[in-house]
PDB file of N, CA and C in Angstrom:
ATOM      1  N   MET A   1      14.813  -8.531  24.533  1.00 49.00           N
ATOM      2  CA  MET A   1      14.451  -7.244  25.047  1.00 49.00           C
ATOM      3  C   MET A   1      13.053  -7.081  25.413  1.00 49.00           C
ATOM      4  N   ASN A   2      12.858  -6.296  26.387  1.00 50.00           N
ATOM      5  CA  ASN A   2      11.389  -6.193  26.876  1.00 50.00           C
ATOM      6  C   ASN A   2      10.798  -4.819  26.310  1.00 50.00           C
ATOM      7  N   ASN A   3       9.599  -4.727  26.566  1.00 45.00           N
ATOM      8  CA  ASN A   3       8.816  -3.442  25.829  1.00 45.00           C
ATOM      9  C   ASN A   3       9.558  -2.095  26.267  1.00 45.00           C
ATOM     10  N   GLN A   4       9.969  -2.076  27.412  1.00 49.00           N
ATOM     11  CA  GLN A   4      10.521  -0.864  27.921  1.00 49.00           C
ATOM     12  C   GLN A   4      11.850  -0.524  27.226  1.00 49.00           C
ATOM     13  N   GLN A   5      12.585  -1.500  26.910  1.00 45.00           N
ATOM     14  CA  GLN A   5      13.855  -1.464  26.100  1.00 45.00           C
ATOM     15  C   GLN A   5      13.580  -0.939  24.744  1.00 45.00           C
ATOM     16  N   GLU A   6      12.448  -1.479  24.138  1.00 46.00           N
ATOM     17  CA  GLU A   6      12.057  -1.080  22.813  1.00 46.00           C
ATOM     18  C   GLU A   6      11.844   0.254  22.660  1.00 46.00           C
ATOM     19  N   MET A   7      11.312   0.937  23.606  1.00 49.00           N
ATOM     20  CA  MET A   7      10.840   2.245  23.551  1.00 49.00           C
ATOM     21  C   MET A   7      12.157   3.275  23.479  1.00 49.00           C
ATOM     22  N   ARG A   8      13.103   2.810  23.979  1.00 63.00           N
ATOM     23  CA  ARG A   8      14.331   3.717  23.966  1.00 63.00           C
ATOM     24  C   ARG A   8      15.072   3.726  22.652  1.00 63.00           C
ATOM     25  N   ASP A   9      15.887   4.660  22.449  1.00 83.00           N
ATOM     26  CA  ASP A   9      16.678   4.835  21.357  1.00 83.00           C
ATOM     27  C   ASP A   9      17.636   3.568  21.059  1.00 83.00           C
ATOM     28  N   THR A  10      17.889   3.199  19.931  1.00 84.00           N
ATOM     29  CA  THR A  10      18.754   1.984  19.587  1.00 84.00           C
ATOM     30  C   THR A  10      20.167   2.229  20.238  1.00 84.00           C
ATOM     31  N   LYS A  11      20.655   3.533  20.063  1.00 87.00           N
ATOM     32  CA  LYS A  11      21.842   3.759  20.565  1.00 87.00           C
ATOM     33  C   LYS A  11      21.957   3.493  22.018  1.00 87.00           C
ATOM     34  N   ASP A  12      21.026   3.910  22.783  1.00 89.00           N
ATOM     35  CA  ASP A  12      20.990   3.711  24.254  1.00 89.00           C
ATOM     36  C   ASP A  12      20.953   2.301  24.516  1.00 89.00           C
ATOM     37  N   ILE A  13      20.106   1.522  23.786  1.00 90.00           N
ATOM     38  CA  ILE A  13      20.043   0.146  24.035  1.00 90.00           C
ATOM     39  C   ILE A  13      21.409  -0.734  23.855  1.00 90.00           C
ATOM     40  N   VAL A  14      22.042  -0.406  22.841  1.00 91.00           N
ATOM     41  CA  VAL A  14      23.361  -0.825  22.463  1.00 91.00           C
ATOM     42  C   VAL A  14      24.309  -0.446  23.608  1.00 91.00           C
ATOM     43  N   GLU A  15      24.334   0.758  24.019  1.00 94.00           N
ATOM     44  CA  GLU A  15      25.185   1.262  25.073  1.00 94.00           C
ATOM     45  C   GLU A  15      24.947   0.552  26.454  1.00 94.00           C
ATOM     46  N   GLU A  16      23.629   0.324  26.671  1.00 94.00           N
ATOM     47  CA  GLU A  16      23.402  -0.505  27.940  1.00 94.00           C
ATOM     48  C   GLU A  16      23.768  -1.942  27.814  1.00 94.00           C
ATOM     49  N   PHE A  17      23.662  -2.513  26.722  1.00 94.00           N
ATOM     50  CA  PHE A  17      24.059  -3.863  26.458  1.00 94.00           C
ATOM     51  C   PHE A  17      25.517  -3.993  26.676  1.00 94.00           C
ATOM     52  N   MET A  18      26.409  -3.000  26.142  1.00 95.00           N
ATOM     53  CA  MET A  18      27.823  -3.020  26.150  1.00 95.00           C
ATOM     54  C   MET A  18      28.313  -2.783  27.701  1.00 95.00           C
ATOM     55  N   ASN A  19      27.492  -1.880  28.378  1.00 95.00           N
ATOM     56  CA  ASN A  19      27.895  -1.627  29.750  1.00 95.00           C
ATOM     57  C   ASN A  19      27.613  -2.761  30.471  1.00 95.00           C
ATOM     58  N   GLU A  20      26.549  -3.568  30.254  1.00 95.00           N
ATOM     59  CA  GLU A  20      26.380  -4.819  31.113  1.00 95.00           C
ATOM     60  C   GLU A  20      27.472  -5.871  30.832  1.00 95.00           C
ATOM     61  N   CYS A  21      27.844  -5.915  29.604  1.00 95.00           N
ATOM     62  CA  CYS A  21      28.863  -6.937  29.195  1.00 95.00           C
ATOM     63  C   CYS A  21      30.198  -6.559  29.845  1.00 95.00           C
ATOM     64  N   LYS A  22      30.471  -5.339  29.887  1.00 95.00           N
ATOM     65  CA  LYS A  22      31.765  -4.831  30.776  1.00 95.00           C
ATOM     66  C   LYS A  22      31.480  -5.140  32.140  1.00 95.00           C
ATOM     67  N   SER A  23      30.347  -5.110  32.752  1.00 94.00           N
ATOM     68  CA  SER A  23      30.263  -5.396  34.122  1.00 94.00           C
ATOM     69  C   SER A  23      30.380  -6.826  34.514  1.00 94.00           C
ATOM     70  N   LYS A  24      30.182  -7.654  33.397  1.00 95.00           N
ATOM     71  CA  LYS A  24      30.376  -9.005  33.568  1.00 95.00           C
ATOM     72  C   LYS A  24      31.893  -9.489  33.395  1.00 95.00           C
ATOM     73  N   GLY A  25      32.673  -8.433  33.049  1.00 94.00           N
ATOM     74  CA  GLY A  25      34.075  -8.849  33.145  1.00 94.00           C
ATOM     75  C   GLY A  25      34.525  -9.374  31.637  1.00 94.00           C
ATOM     76  N   LEU A  26      33.845  -9.151  30.622  1.00 94.00           N
ATOM     77  CA  LEU A  26      34.172  -9.678  29.379  1.00 94.00           C
ATOM     78  C   LEU A  26      35.420  -8.937  28.845  1.00 94.00           C
ATOM     79  N   SER A  27      36.272  -9.551  28.162  1.00 94.00           N
ATOM     80  CA  SER A  27      37.556  -8.968  27.686  1.00 94.00           C
ATOM     81  C   SER A  27      37.252  -7.725  26.702  1.00 94.00           C
ATOM     82  N   LYS A  28      38.312  -6.852  26.767  1.00 95.00           N
ATOM     83  CA  LYS A  28      38.271  -5.686  25.850  1.00 95.00           C
ATOM     84  C   LYS A  28      38.123  -6.243  24.416  1.00 95.00           C
ATOM     85  N   SER A  29      38.713  -7.135  23.945  1.00 95.00           N
ATOM     86  CA  SER A  29      38.526  -7.719  22.562  1.00 95.00           C
ATOM     87  C   SER A  29      37.175  -8.220  22.262  1.00 95.00           C
ATOM     88  N   THR A  30      36.689  -8.934  23.290  1.00 94.00           N
ATOM     89  CA  THR A  30      35.261  -9.412  23.083  1.00 94.00           C
ATOM     90  C   THR A  30      34.182  -8.265  22.958  1.00 94.00           C
ATOM     91  N   LEU A  31      34.443  -7.369  23.844  1.00 95.00           N
ATOM     92  CA  LEU A  31      33.511  -6.071  23.779  1.00 95.00           C
ATOM     93  C   LEU A  31      33.620  -5.437  22.507  1.00 95.00           C
ATOM     94  N   GLN A  32      34.811  -5.313  21.923  1.00 96.00           N
ATOM     95  CA  GLN A  32      35.161  -4.618  20.738  1.00 96.00           C
ATOM     96  C   GLN A  32      34.521  -5.323  19.559  1.00 96.00           C
ATOM     97  N   VAL A  33      34.536  -6.725  19.569  1.00 94.00           N
ATOM     98  CA  VAL A  33      33.899  -7.570  18.449  1.00 94.00           C
ATOM     99  C   VAL A  33      32.399  -7.428  18.599  1.00 94.00           C
ATOM    100  N   TYR A  34      31.830  -7.475  19.749  1.00 95.00           N
ATOM    101  CA  TYR A  34      30.409  -7.305  19.908  1.00 95.00           C
ATOM    102  C   TYR A  34      29.971  -6.048  19.379  1.00 95.00           C
ATOM    103  N   GLN A  35      30.658  -4.963  19.664  1.00 94.00           N
ATOM    104  CA  GLN A  35      30.305  -3.604  19.321  1.00 94.00           C
ATOM    105  C   GLN A  35      30.385  -3.587  17.727  1.00 94.00           C
ATOM    106  N   THR A  36      31.411  -4.028  17.053  1.00 94.00           N
ATOM    107  CA  THR A  36      31.717  -4.018  15.740  1.00 94.00           C
ATOM    108  C   THR A  36      30.425  -4.742  14.920  1.00 94.00           C
ATOM    109  N   ASN A  37      30.212  -5.948  15.495  1.00 93.00           N
ATOM    110  CA  ASN A  37      29.159  -6.776  14.848  1.00 93.00           C
ATOM    111  C   ASN A  37      27.825  -6.175  15.013  1.00 93.00           C
ATOM    112  N   ILE A  38      27.522  -5.498  16.092  1.00 94.00           N
ATOM    113  CA  ILE A  38      26.162  -4.859  16.307  1.00 94.00           C
ATOM    114  C   ILE A  38      26.062  -3.582  15.260  1.00 94.00           C
ATOM    115  N   LYS A  39      27.180  -3.012  15.143  1.00 94.00           N
ATOM    116  CA  LYS A  39      27.187  -1.817  14.275  1.00 94.00           C
ATOM    117  C   LYS A  39      26.974  -2.186  12.863  1.00 94.00           C
ATOM    118  N   TYR A  40      27.511  -3.330  12.340  1.00 93.00           N
ATOM    119  CA  TYR A  40      27.337  -3.761  11.095  1.00 93.00           C
ATOM    120  C   TYR A  40      25.830  -4.017  10.862  1.00 93.00           C
ATOM    121  N   LEU A  41      25.190  -4.628  11.761  1.00 94.00           N
ATOM    122  CA  LEU A  41      23.730  -4.925  11.761  1.00 94.00           C
ATOM    123  C   LEU A  41      23.057  -3.741  11.677  1.00 94.00           C
ATOM    124  N   MET A  42      23.309  -2.699  12.604  1.00 93.00           N
ATOM    125  CA  MET A  42      22.557  -1.468  12.601  1.00 93.00           C
ATOM    126  C   MET A  42      22.707  -0.672  11.328  1.00 93.00           C
ATOM    127  N   ASN A  43      23.804  -0.854  10.718  1.00 93.00           N
ATOM    128  CA  ASN A  43      24.003  -0.097   9.388  1.00 93.00           C
ATOM    129  C   ASN A  43      23.182  -0.807   8.388  1.00 93.00           C
ATOM    130  N   TYR A  44      23.086  -2.088   8.438  1.00 94.00           N
ATOM    131  CA  TYR A  44      22.211  -2.775   7.474  1.00 94.00           C
ATOM    132  C   TYR A  44      20.717  -2.548   7.689  1.00 94.00           C
ATOM    133  N   LEU A  45      20.302  -2.488   9.025  1.00 94.00           N
ATOM    134  CA  LEU A  45      18.931  -2.123   9.306  1.00 94.00           C
ATOM    135  C   LEU A  45      18.617  -0.736   8.806  1.00 94.00           C
ATOM    136  N   ASP A  46      19.538   0.255   9.047  1.00 92.00           N
ATOM    137  CA  ASP A  46      19.227   1.606   8.649  1.00 92.00           C
ATOM    138  C   ASP A  46      19.136   1.713   7.161  1.00 92.00           C
ATOM    139  N   SER A  47      19.956   0.862   6.452  1.00 93.00           N
ATOM    140  CA  SER A  47      19.912   0.979   4.929  1.00 93.00           C
ATOM    141  C   SER A  47      18.515   0.377   4.524  1.00 93.00           C
ATOM    142  N   LYS A  48      17.903  -0.434   5.266  1.00 93.00           N
ATOM    143  CA  LYS A  48      16.690  -1.063   4.813  1.00 93.00           C
ATOM    144  C   LYS A  48      15.447  -0.368   5.436  1.00 93.00           C
ATOM    145  N   LYS A  49      15.750   0.695   6.193  1.00 93.00           N
ATOM    146  CA  LYS A  49      14.736   1.287   7.008  1.00 93.00           C
ATOM    147  C   LYS A  49      13.936   0.373   7.959  1.00 93.00           C
ATOM    148  N   ILE A  50      14.732  -0.442   8.680  1.00 92.00           N
ATOM    149  CA  ILE A  50      14.108  -1.359   9.629  1.00 92.00           C
ATOM    150  C   ILE A  50      14.554  -0.966  10.974  1.00 92.00           C
ATOM    151  N   GLU A  51      13.489  -0.876  11.952  1.00 90.00           N
ATOM    152  CA  GLU A  51      13.843  -0.504  13.381  1.00 90.00           C
ATOM    153  C   GLU A  51      14.279  -1.774  13.971  1.00 90.00           C
ATOM    154  N   LEU A  52      14.972  -1.480  15.013  1.00 89.00           N
ATOM    155  CA  LEU A  52      15.544  -2.750  15.935  1.00 89.00           C
ATOM    156  C   LEU A  52      14.373  -3.531  16.328  1.00 89.00           C
ATOM    157  N   LYS A  53      13.249  -2.869  16.759  1.00 88.00           N
ATOM    158  CA  LYS A  53      12.182  -3.509  17.455  1.00 88.00           C
ATOM    159  C   LYS A  53      11.501  -4.372  16.424  1.00 88.00           C
ATOM    160  N   ASP A  54      11.657  -4.220  15.221  1.00 90.00           N
ATOM    161  CA  ASP A  54      10.951  -5.002  14.177  1.00 90.00           C
ATOM    162  C   ASP A  54      11.809  -6.141  13.492  1.00 90.00           C
ATOM    163  N   VAL A  55      12.791  -6.411  14.226  1.00 93.00           N
ATOM    164  CA  VAL A  55      13.806  -7.436  13.658  1.00 93.00           C
ATOM    165  C   VAL A  55      13.184  -8.771  14.027  1.00 93.00           C
ATOM    166  N   LYS A  56      13.042  -9.661  12.958  1.00 93.00           N
ATOM    167  CA  LYS A  56      12.581 -11.053  13.121  1.00 93.00           C
ATOM    168  C   LYS A  56      13.556 -11.948  12.572  1.00 93.00           C
ATOM    169  N   THR A  57      13.342 -13.159  12.658  1.00 93.00           N
ATOM    170  CA  THR A  57      14.304 -14.204  12.102  1.00 93.00           C
ATOM    171  C   THR A  57      14.519 -14.001  10.606  1.00 93.00           C
ATOM    172  N   SER A  58      13.408 -13.634   9.822  1.00 95.00           N
ATOM    173  CA  SER A  58      13.625 -13.615   8.453  1.00 95.00           C
ATOM    174  C   SER A  58      14.554 -12.331   8.111  1.00 95.00           C
ATOM    175  N   ILE A  59      14.560 -11.323   8.969  1.00 95.00           N
ATOM    176  CA  ILE A  59      15.391 -10.286   8.652  1.00 95.00           C
ATOM    177  C   ILE A  59      16.892 -10.693   8.994  1.00 95.00           C
ATOM    178  N   ILE A  60      17.033 -11.478  10.012  1.00 95.00           N
ATOM    179  CA  ILE A  60      18.401 -11.798  10.300  1.00 95.00           C
ATOM    180  C   ILE A  60      18.863 -12.841   9.058  1.00 95.00           C
ATOM    181  N   ASN A  61      18.037 -13.651   8.540  1.00 94.00           N
ATOM    182  CA  ASN A  61      18.220 -14.462   7.593  1.00 94.00           C
ATOM    183  C   ASN A  61      18.758 -13.716   6.261  1.00 94.00           C
ATOM    184  N   ASP A  62      17.994 -12.554   6.036  1.00 94.00           N
ATOM    185  CA  ASP A  62      18.392 -11.670   4.933  1.00 94.00           C
ATOM    186  C   ASP A  62      19.731 -11.147   5.056  1.00 94.00           C
ATOM    187  N   TYR A  63      19.834 -10.632   6.359  1.00 94.00           N
ATOM    188  CA  TYR A  63      21.206 -10.097   6.712  1.00 94.00           C
ATOM    189  C   TYR A  63      22.339 -11.055   6.593  1.00 94.00           C
ATOM    190  N   LYS A  64      22.139 -12.314   6.838  1.00 93.00           N
ATOM    191  CA  LYS A  64      23.179 -13.392   6.736  1.00 93.00           C
ATOM    192  C   LYS A  64      23.422 -13.426   5.198  1.00 93.00           C
ATOM    193  N   GLU A  65      22.455 -13.480   4.434  1.00 93.00           N
ATOM    194  CA  GLU A  65      22.623 -13.668   2.950  1.00 93.00           C
ATOM    195  C   GLU A  65      23.356 -12.305   2.490  1.00 93.00           C
ATOM    196  N   TYR A  66      23.009 -11.136   2.820  1.00 93.00           N
ATOM    197  CA  TYR A  66      23.776  -9.920   2.585  1.00 93.00           C
ATOM    198  C   TYR A  66      25.096 -10.022   2.925  1.00 93.00           C
ATOM    199  N   THR A  67      25.540 -10.461   4.034  1.00 92.00           N
ATOM    200  CA  THR A  67      26.814 -10.579   4.631  1.00 92.00           C
ATOM    201  C   THR A  67      27.634 -11.625   3.778  1.00 92.00           C
ATOM    202  N   ILE A  68      27.021 -12.644   3.414  1.00 91.00           N
ATOM    203  CA  ILE A  68      27.634 -13.624   2.534  1.00 91.00           C
ATOM    204  C   ILE A  68      27.956 -13.068   1.242  1.00 91.00           C
ATOM    205  N   LEU A  69      27.198 -12.352   0.574  1.00 90.00           N
ATOM    206  CA  LEU A  69      27.310 -11.637  -0.720  1.00 90.00           C
ATOM    207  C   LEU A  69      28.309 -10.556  -0.689  1.00 90.00           C
ATOM    208  N   THR A  70      28.390  -9.825   0.437  1.00 90.00           N
ATOM    209  CA  THR A  70      29.070  -8.534   0.392  1.00 90.00           C
ATOM    210  C   THR A  70      30.323  -8.474   1.102  1.00 90.00           C
ATOM    211  N   THR A  71      30.703  -9.632   1.704  1.00 88.00           N
ATOM    212  CA  THR A  71      32.011  -9.630   2.426  1.00 88.00           C
ATOM    213  C   THR A  71      32.721 -10.878   2.049  1.00 88.00           C
ATOM    214  N   GLU A  72      33.901 -11.063   2.359  1.00 87.00           N
ATOM    215  CA  GLU A  72      34.825 -12.207   2.081  1.00 87.00           C
ATOM    216  C   GLU A  72      34.833 -13.100   3.348  1.00 87.00           C
ATOM    217  N   ARG A  73      34.031 -13.011   4.180  1.00 86.00           N
ATOM    218  CA  ARG A  73      34.083 -13.758   5.397  1.00 86.00           C
ATOM    219  C   ARG A  73      33.744 -15.234   5.110  1.00 86.00           C
ATOM    220  N   ASN A  74      34.426 -16.233   5.789  1.00 88.00           N
ATOM    221  CA  ASN A  74      33.983 -17.548   5.504  1.00 88.00           C
ATOM    222  C   ASN A  74      32.730 -17.925   6.403  1.00 88.00           C
ATOM    223  N   ASN A  75      32.214 -19.159   6.178  1.00 87.00           N
ATOM    224  CA  ASN A  75      31.049 -19.488   6.887  1.00 87.00           C
ATOM    225  C   ASN A  75      31.241 -19.502   8.338  1.00 87.00           C
ATOM    226  N   THR A  76      32.354 -19.997   8.988  1.00 89.00           N
ATOM    227  CA  THR A  76      32.768 -19.828  10.372  1.00 89.00           C
ATOM    228  C   THR A  76      32.591 -18.440  11.026  1.00 89.00           C
ATOM    229  N   SER A  77      33.232 -17.591  10.215  1.00 89.00           N
ATOM    230  CA  SER A  77      33.196 -16.134  10.730  1.00 89.00           C
ATOM    231  C   SER A  77      31.749 -15.600  10.604  1.00 89.00           C
ATOM    232  N   ILE A  78      31.049 -15.910   9.648  1.00 91.00           N
ATOM    233  CA  ILE A  78      29.694 -15.371   9.634  1.00 91.00           C
ATOM    234  C   ILE A  78      28.765 -15.969  10.709  1.00 91.00           C
ATOM    235  N   ASN A  79      28.975 -17.279  10.875  1.00 90.00           N
ATOM    236  CA  ASN A  79      28.220 -17.791  12.169  1.00 90.00           C
ATOM    237  C   ASN A  79      28.699 -17.383  13.464  1.00 90.00           C
ATOM    238  N   THR A  80      29.929 -17.060  13.608  1.00 91.00           N
ATOM    239  CA  THR A  80      30.354 -16.456  14.947  1.00 91.00           C
ATOM    240  C   THR A  80      29.712 -15.039  15.094  1.00 91.00           C
ATOM    241  N   HIS A  81      29.772 -14.344  13.901  1.00 88.00           N
ATOM    242  CA  HIS A  81      29.046 -13.066  13.997  1.00 88.00           C
ATOM    243  C   HIS A  81      27.693 -13.112  14.340  1.00 88.00           C
ATOM    244  N   LEU A  82      26.902 -14.086  13.828  1.00 93.00           N
ATOM    245  CA  LEU A  82      25.526 -14.269  14.160  1.00 93.00           C
ATOM    246  C   LEU A  82      25.307 -14.791  15.499  1.00 93.00           C
ATOM    247  N   ARG A  83      26.214 -15.576  15.982  1.00 93.00           N
ATOM    248  CA  ARG A  83      26.222 -15.872  17.537  1.00 93.00           C
ATOM    249  C   ARG A  83      26.266 -14.642  18.525  1.00 93.00           C
ATOM    250  N   HIS A  84      27.063 -13.727  18.056  1.00 93.00           N
ATOM    251  CA  HIS A  84      27.310 -12.418  18.804  1.00 93.00           C
ATOM    252  C   HIS A  84      25.970 -11.626  18.821  1.00 93.00           C
ATOM    253  N   LEU A  85      25.354 -11.676  17.739  1.00 93.00           N
ATOM    254  CA  LEU A  85      23.997 -11.014  17.616  1.00 93.00           C
ATOM    255  C   LEU A  85      22.939 -11.593  18.379  1.00 93.00           C
ATOM    256  N   LYS A  86      22.972 -12.948  18.363  1.00 94.00           N
ATOM    257  CA  LYS A  86      22.041 -13.848  19.202  1.00 94.00           C
ATOM    258  C   LYS A  86      22.103 -13.355  20.671  1.00 94.00           C
ATOM    259  N   ILE A  87      23.377 -13.195  21.128  1.00 93.00           N
ATOM    260  CA  ILE A  87      23.586 -12.812  22.539  1.00 93.00           C
ATOM    261  C   ILE A  87      22.915 -11.483  22.795  1.00 93.00           C
ATOM    262  N   PHE A  88      23.083 -10.592  21.779  1.00 94.00           N
ATOM    263  CA  PHE A  88      22.549  -9.216  21.981  1.00 94.00           C
ATOM    264  C   PHE A  88      20.935  -9.331  21.954  1.00 94.00           C
ATOM    265  N   PHE A  89      20.508 -10.010  21.125  1.00 93.00           N
ATOM    266  CA  PHE A  89      18.916 -10.196  21.066  1.00 93.00           C
ATOM    267  C   PHE A  89      18.440 -10.990  22.191  1.00 93.00           C
ATOM    268  N   ASN A  90      19.144 -11.906  22.764  1.00 90.00           N
ATOM    269  CA  ASN A  90      18.612 -12.623  23.890  1.00 90.00           C
ATOM    270  C   ASN A  90      18.738 -12.031  25.164  1.00 90.00           C
ATOM    271  N   TRP A  91      19.515 -10.848  25.086  1.00 91.00           N
ATOM    272  CA  TRP A  91      19.789 -10.006  26.282  1.00 91.00           C
ATOM    273  C   TRP A  91      18.417  -9.329  26.521  1.00 91.00           C
TER     274      TRP A  91
END
């Protein structure tokens, strides 16, 4: 994300990301999974009072640990979830 994107509201950033994914022709199920995974991360960040612009690798690692401890997902599911978040952050 560039500086201009960081200044916008998180909701707007996620919406723009999702719109771009739609314009690329991603399937409805892929869009739904992306949106859900981003929502889970945003809920975690909100609970920790962390802004999207402040997310670093260490925070993602903490989020991964949190996900392992609080869900019944297996390692493959968690890694898939993190790959989706990587796509978002690399956008």
